[in-house]
mmCIF file of C-alpha atoms and ligand atoms in Angstrom:
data_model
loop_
_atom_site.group_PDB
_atom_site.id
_atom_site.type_symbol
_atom_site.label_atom_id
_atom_site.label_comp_id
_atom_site.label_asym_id
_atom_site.label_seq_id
_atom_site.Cartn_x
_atom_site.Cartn_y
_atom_site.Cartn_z
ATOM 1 C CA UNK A 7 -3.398 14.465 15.757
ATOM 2 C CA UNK A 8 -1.608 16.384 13.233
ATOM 3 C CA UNK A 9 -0.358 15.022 10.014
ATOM 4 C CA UNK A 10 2.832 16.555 9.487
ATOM 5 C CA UNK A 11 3.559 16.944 5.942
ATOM 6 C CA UNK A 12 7.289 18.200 4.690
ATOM 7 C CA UNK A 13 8.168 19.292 1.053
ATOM 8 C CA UNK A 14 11.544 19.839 -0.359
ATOM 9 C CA UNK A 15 11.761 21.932 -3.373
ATOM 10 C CA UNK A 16 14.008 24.864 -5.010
ATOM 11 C CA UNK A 17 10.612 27.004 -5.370
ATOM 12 C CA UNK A 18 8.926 26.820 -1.497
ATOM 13 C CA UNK A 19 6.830 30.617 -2.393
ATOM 14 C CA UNK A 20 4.916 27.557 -4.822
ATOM 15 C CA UNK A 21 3.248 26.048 -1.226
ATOM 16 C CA UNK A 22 0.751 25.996 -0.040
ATOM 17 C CA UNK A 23 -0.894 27.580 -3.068
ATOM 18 C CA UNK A 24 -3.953 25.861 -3.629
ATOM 19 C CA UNK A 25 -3.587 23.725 -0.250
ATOM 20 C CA UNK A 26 -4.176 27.013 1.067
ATOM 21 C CA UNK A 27 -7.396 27.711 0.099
ATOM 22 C CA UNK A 28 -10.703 25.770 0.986
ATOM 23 C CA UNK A 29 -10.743 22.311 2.807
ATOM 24 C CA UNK A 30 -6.969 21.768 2.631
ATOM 25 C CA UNK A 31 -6.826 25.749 4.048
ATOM 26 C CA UNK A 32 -9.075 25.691 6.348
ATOM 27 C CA UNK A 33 -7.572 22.243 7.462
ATOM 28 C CA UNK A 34 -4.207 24.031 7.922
ATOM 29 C CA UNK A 35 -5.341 26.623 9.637
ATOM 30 C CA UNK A 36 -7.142 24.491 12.386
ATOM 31 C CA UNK A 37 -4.154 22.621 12.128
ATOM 32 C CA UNK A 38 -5.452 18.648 11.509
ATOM 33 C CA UNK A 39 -1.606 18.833 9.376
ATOM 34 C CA UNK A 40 0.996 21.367 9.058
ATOM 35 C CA UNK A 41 3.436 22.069 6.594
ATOM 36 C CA UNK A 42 7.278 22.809 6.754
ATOM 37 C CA UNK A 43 8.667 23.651 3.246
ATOM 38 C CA UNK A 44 12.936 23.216 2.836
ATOM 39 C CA UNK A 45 14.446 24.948 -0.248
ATOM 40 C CA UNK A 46 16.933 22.589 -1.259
ATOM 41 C CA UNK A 47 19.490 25.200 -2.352
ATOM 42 C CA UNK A 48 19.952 26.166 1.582
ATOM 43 C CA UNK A 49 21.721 23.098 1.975
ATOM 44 C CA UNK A 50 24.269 23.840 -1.014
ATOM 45 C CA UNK A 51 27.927 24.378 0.370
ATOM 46 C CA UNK A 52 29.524 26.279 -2.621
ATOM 47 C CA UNK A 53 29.335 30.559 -3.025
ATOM 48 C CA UNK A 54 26.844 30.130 -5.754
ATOM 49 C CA UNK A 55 24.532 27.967 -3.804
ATOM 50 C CA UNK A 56 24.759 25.221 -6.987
ATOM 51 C CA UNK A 57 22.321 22.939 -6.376
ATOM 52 C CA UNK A 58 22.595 20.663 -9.981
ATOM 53 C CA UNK A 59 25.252 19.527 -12.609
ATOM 54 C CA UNK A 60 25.679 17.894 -15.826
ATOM 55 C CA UNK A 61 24.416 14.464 -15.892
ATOM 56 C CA UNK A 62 27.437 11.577 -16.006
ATOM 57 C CA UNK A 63 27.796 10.276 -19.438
ATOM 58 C CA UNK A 64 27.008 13.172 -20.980
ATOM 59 C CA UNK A 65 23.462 14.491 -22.575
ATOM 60 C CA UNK A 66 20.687 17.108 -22.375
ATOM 61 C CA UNK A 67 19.765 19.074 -18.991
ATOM 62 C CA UNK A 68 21.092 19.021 -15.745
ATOM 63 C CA UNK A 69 20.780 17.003 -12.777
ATOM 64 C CA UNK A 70 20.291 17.703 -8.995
ATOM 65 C CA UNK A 71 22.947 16.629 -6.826
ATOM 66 C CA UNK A 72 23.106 13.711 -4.454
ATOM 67 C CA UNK A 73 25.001 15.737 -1.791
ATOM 68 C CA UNK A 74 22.773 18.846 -1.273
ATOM 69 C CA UNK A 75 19.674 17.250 -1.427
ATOM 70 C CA UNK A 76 21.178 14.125 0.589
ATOM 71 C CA UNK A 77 21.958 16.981 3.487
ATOM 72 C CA UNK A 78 18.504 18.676 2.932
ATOM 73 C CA UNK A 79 16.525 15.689 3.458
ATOM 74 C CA UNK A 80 19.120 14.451 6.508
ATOM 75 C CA UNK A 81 17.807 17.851 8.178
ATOM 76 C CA UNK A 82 14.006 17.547 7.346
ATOM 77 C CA UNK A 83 13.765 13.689 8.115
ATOM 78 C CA UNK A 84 15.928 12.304 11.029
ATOM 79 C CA UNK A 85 16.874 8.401 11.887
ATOM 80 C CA UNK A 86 14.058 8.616 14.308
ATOM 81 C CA UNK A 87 11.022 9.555 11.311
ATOM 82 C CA UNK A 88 9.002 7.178 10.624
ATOM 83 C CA UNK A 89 7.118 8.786 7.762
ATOM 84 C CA UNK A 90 7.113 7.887 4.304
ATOM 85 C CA UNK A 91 9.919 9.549 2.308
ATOM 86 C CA UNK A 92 8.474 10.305 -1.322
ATOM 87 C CA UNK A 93 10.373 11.377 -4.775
ATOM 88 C CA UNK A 94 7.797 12.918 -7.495
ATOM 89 C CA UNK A 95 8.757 11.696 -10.358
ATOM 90 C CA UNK A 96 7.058 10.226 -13.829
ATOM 91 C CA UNK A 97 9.236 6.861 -13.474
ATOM 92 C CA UNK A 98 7.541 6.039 -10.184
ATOM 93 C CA UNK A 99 4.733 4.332 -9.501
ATOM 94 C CA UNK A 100 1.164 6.001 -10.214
ATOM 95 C CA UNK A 101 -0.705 7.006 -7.360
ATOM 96 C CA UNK A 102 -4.155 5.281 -6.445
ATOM 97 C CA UNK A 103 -6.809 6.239 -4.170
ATOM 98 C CA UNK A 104 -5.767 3.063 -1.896
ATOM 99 C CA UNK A 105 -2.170 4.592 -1.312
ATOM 100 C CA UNK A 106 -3.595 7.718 -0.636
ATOM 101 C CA UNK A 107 -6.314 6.350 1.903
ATOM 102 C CA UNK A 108 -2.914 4.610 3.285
ATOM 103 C CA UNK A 109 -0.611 7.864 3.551
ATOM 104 C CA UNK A 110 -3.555 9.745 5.121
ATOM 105 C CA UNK A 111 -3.621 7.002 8.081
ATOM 106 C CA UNK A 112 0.121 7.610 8.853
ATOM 107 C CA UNK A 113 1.697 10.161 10.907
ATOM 108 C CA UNK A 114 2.852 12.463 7.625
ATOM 109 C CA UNK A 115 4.805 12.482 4.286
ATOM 110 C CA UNK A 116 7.866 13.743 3.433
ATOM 111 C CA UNK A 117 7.775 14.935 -0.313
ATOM 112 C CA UNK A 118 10.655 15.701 -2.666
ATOM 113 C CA UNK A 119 9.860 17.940 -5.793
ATOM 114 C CA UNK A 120 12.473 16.932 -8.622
ATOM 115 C CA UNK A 121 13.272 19.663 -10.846
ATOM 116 C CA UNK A 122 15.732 19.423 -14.587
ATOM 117 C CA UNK A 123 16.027 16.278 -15.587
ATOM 118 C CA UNK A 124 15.801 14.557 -11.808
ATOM 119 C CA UNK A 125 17.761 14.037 -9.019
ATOM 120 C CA UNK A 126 21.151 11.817 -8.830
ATOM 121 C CA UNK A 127 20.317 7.612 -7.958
ATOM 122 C CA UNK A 128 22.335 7.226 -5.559
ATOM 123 C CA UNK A 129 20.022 9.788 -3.495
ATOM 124 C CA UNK A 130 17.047 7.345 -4.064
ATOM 125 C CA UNK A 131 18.609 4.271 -3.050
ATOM 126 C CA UNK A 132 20.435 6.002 0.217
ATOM 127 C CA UNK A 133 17.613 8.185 1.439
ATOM 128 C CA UNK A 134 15.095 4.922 0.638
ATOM 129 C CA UNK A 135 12.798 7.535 -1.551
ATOM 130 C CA UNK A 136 9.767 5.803 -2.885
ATOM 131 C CA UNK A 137 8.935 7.504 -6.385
ATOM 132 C CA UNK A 138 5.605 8.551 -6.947
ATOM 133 C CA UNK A 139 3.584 9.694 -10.368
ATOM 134 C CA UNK A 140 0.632 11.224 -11.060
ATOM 135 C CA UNK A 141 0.242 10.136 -14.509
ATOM 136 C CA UNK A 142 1.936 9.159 -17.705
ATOM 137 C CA UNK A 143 2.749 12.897 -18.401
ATOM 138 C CA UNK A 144 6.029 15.290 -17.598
ATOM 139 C CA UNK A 145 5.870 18.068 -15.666
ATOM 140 C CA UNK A 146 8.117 20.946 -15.242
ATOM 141 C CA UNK A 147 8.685 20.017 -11.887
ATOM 142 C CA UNK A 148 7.646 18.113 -8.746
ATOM 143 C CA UNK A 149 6.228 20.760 -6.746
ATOM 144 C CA UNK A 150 2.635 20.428 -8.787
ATOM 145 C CA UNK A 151 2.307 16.914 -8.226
ATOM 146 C CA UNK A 152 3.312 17.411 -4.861
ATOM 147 C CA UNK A 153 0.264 19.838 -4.587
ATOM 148 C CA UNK A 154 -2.120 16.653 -5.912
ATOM 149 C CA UNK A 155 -0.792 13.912 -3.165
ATOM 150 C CA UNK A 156 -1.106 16.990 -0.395
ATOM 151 C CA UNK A 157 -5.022 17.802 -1.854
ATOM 152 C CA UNK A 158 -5.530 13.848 -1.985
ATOM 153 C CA UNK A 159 -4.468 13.311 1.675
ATOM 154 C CA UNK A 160 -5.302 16.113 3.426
ATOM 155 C CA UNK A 161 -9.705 15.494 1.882
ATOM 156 C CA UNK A 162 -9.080 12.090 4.134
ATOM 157 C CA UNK A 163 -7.502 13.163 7.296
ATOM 158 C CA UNK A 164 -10.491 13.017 10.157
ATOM 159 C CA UNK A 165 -12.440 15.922 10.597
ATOM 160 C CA UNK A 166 -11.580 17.702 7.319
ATOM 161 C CA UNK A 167 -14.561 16.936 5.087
ATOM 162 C CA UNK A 168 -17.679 18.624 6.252
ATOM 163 C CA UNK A 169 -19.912 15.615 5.272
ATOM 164 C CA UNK A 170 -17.563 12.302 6.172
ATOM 165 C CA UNK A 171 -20.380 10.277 3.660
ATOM 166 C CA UNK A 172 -19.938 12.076 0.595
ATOM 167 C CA UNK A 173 -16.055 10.315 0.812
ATOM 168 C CA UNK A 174 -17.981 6.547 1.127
ATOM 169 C CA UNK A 175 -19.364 6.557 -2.183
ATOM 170 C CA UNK A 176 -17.090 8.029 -4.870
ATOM 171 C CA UNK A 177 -14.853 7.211 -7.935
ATOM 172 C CA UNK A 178 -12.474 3.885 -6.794
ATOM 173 C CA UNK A 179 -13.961 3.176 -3.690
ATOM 174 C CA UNK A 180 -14.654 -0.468 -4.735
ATOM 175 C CA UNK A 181 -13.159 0.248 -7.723
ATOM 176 C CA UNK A 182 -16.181 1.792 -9.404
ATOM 177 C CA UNK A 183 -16.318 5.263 -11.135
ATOM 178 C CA UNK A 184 -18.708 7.270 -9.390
ATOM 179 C CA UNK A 185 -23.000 7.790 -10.866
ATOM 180 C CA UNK A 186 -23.919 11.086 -12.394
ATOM 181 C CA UNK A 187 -25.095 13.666 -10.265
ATOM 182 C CA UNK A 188 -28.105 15.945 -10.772
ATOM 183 C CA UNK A 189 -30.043 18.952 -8.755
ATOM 184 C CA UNK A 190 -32.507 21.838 -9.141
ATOM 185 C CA UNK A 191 -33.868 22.632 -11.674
ATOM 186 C CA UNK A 192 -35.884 19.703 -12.481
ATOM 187 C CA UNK A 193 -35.209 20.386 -15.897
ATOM 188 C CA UNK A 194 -33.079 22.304 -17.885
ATOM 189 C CA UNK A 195 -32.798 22.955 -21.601
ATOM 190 C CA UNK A 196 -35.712 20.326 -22.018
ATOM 191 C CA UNK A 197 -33.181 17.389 -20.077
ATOM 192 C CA UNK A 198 -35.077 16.314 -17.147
ATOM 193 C CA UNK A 199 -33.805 14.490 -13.878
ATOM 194 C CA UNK A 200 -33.971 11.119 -14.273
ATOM 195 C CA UNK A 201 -37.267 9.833 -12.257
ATOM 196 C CA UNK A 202 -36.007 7.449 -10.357
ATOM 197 C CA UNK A 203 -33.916 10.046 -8.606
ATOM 198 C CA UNK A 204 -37.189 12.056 -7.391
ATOM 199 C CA UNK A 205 -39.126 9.319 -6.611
ATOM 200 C CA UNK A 206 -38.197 9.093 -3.021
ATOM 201 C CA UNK A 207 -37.425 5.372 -3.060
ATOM 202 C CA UNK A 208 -34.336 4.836 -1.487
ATOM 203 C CA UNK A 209 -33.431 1.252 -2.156
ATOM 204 C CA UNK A 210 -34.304 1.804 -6.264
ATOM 205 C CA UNK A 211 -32.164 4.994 -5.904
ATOM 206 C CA UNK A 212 -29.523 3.237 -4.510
ATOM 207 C CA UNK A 213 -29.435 0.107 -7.024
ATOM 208 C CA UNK A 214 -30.083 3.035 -9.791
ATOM 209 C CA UNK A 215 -26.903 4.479 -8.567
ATOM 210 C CA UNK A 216 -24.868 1.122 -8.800
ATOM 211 C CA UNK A 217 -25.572 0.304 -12.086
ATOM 212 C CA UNK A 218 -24.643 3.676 -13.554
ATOM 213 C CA UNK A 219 -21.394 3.498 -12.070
ATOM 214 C CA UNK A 220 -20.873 -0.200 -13.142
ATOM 215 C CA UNK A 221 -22.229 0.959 -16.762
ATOM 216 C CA UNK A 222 -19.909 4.024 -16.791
ATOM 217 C CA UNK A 223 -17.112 1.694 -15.458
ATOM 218 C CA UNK A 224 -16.969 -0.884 -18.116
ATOM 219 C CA UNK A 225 -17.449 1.152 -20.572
ATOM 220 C CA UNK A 226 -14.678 4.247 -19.818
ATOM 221 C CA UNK A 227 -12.388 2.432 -17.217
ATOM 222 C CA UNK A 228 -12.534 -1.871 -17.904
ATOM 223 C CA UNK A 229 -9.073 -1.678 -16.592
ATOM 224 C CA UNK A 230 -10.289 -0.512 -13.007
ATOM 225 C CA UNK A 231 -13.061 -3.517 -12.201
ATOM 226 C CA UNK A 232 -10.334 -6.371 -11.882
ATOM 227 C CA UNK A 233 -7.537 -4.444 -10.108
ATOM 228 C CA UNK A 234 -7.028 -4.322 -7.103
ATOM 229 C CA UNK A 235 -4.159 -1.581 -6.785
HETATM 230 N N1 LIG B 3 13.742 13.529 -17.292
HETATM 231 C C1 LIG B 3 12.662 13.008 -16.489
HETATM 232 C C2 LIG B 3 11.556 14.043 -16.305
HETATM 233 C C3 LIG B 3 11.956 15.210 -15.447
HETATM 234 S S1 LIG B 3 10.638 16.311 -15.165
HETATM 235 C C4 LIG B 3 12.103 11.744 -17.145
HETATM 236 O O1 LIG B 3 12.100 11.672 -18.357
HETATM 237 O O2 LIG B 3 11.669 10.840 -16.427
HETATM 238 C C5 LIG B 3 11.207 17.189 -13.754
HETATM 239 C C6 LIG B 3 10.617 16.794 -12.425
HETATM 240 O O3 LIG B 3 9.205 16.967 -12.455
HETATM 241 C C7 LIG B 3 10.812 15.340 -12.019
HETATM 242 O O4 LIG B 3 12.041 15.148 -11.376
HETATM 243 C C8 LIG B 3 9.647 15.107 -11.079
HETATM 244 O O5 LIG B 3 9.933 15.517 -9.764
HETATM 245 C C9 LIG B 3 8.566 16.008 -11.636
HETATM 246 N N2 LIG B 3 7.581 15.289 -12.470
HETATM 247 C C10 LIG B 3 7.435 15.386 -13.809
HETATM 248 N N3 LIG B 3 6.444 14.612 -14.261
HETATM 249 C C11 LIG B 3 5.902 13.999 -13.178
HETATM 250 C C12 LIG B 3 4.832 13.059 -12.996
HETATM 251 N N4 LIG B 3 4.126 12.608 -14.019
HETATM 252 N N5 LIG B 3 4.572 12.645 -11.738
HETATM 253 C C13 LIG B 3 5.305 13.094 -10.686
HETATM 254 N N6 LIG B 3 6.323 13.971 -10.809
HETATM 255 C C14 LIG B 3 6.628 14.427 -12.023
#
């Protein structure tokens, strides 16, 4: 089945861009999801194609309007679509591997990419957008972080990683960071591979592995070993 992903933004030459390339490209092109980037300003009504204006109350920037992109999401996402309606933006909540494993079980995503200082509220509330952020940073725009939700679904969808296993054991999958990785040569610079690794004992490699990642866990990410999110 295809996972049908739509992104609104005033710069649409930005996709796919990286999603593109590799997995996510390859992906597209074999169609497991598809892509159908809106520019916003299409759906402006004026001869200038004005798609933002000064923000009520006064202040720095501008804002994009409630009617244009009310009309351009009314034509990417009718009554009948059931898929999640998103709104990048650094006031939303931060994304976590366990929404992403969520998204990528649905039928798609529809994405907004603010731009200036945001979009108008009354947008959010009447189009039911859920805002999203990718981190406690600004960006110049939505279409980046867009980009990172895409890369972060797309890896899950079935089919789409060449070795399903190597998604079991990473970075927040039971809320661990992942173990250090190592390969040929056996030693470089005088560092050698730790022994255990080449010692062919699978269950010792295995409990090696665990308590690296509970080590590195504690001691870069304490936050991550009693949440849940
Ligand atoms: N004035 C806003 C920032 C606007 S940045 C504020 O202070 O909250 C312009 C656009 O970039 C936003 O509308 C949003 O779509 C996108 N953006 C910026 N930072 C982001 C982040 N951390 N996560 C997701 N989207 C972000």
């Amino acid at each position: 089945m295809t996972f049908k992903a739509s992104v609104l933004t005033l710069y649409p030459q930005m996709f796919p861009g990286s999603l593109g390339h590799s997995l996510a490209g390859r992906a597209l092109q074999r169609n497991d999801w598809s892509l159908d980037v809106v520019q916003i300003r299409d759906f402006a009504t004026d001869k200038h194609r004005t798609v933002d204006d000064t923000p009520a109350g006064g202040g720095a920037g501008m804002v994009l309007r409630a009617d244009v992109l009310g009309r351009a999401i009314d034509h990417t996402s009718s009554k009948g679509d059931t898929r999640p309606r998103l709104l990048m933006s650094p006031r939303g909540k931060p994304l976590t591997q366990n929404r992403v494993r969520d998204l990528a079980t649905g039928a798609g995503i529809v994405i907004v990419c603010g731009r200036f200082e945001g979009v108008d509220q009354r947008v959010i509330e009447g189009r039911d957008l859920e805002e999203v952020s990718i981190g406690d940073y600004i960006l110049s725009g939505g279409e980046v972080a867009a980009n990172v939700v895409l890369d972060a679904i797309i890896r899950l969808l079935p089919g789409v990683m060449g070795n399903e296993v190597s998604g079991k054991f990473e970075s927040f999958e039971n809320n661990l960071l992942e173990h250090p990785h190592y390969t040929r040569p056996a030693e470089w610079e005088g560092r050698r591979i730790p022994e255990i690794l080449t010692s062919g004992d699978h269950s010792r490699v295995a409990q090696w592995q665990r308590e690296q990642a509970e080590e590195l866990t504690r001691k870069r990410r304490p936050d991550l070993i009693d949440d849940d999110g």
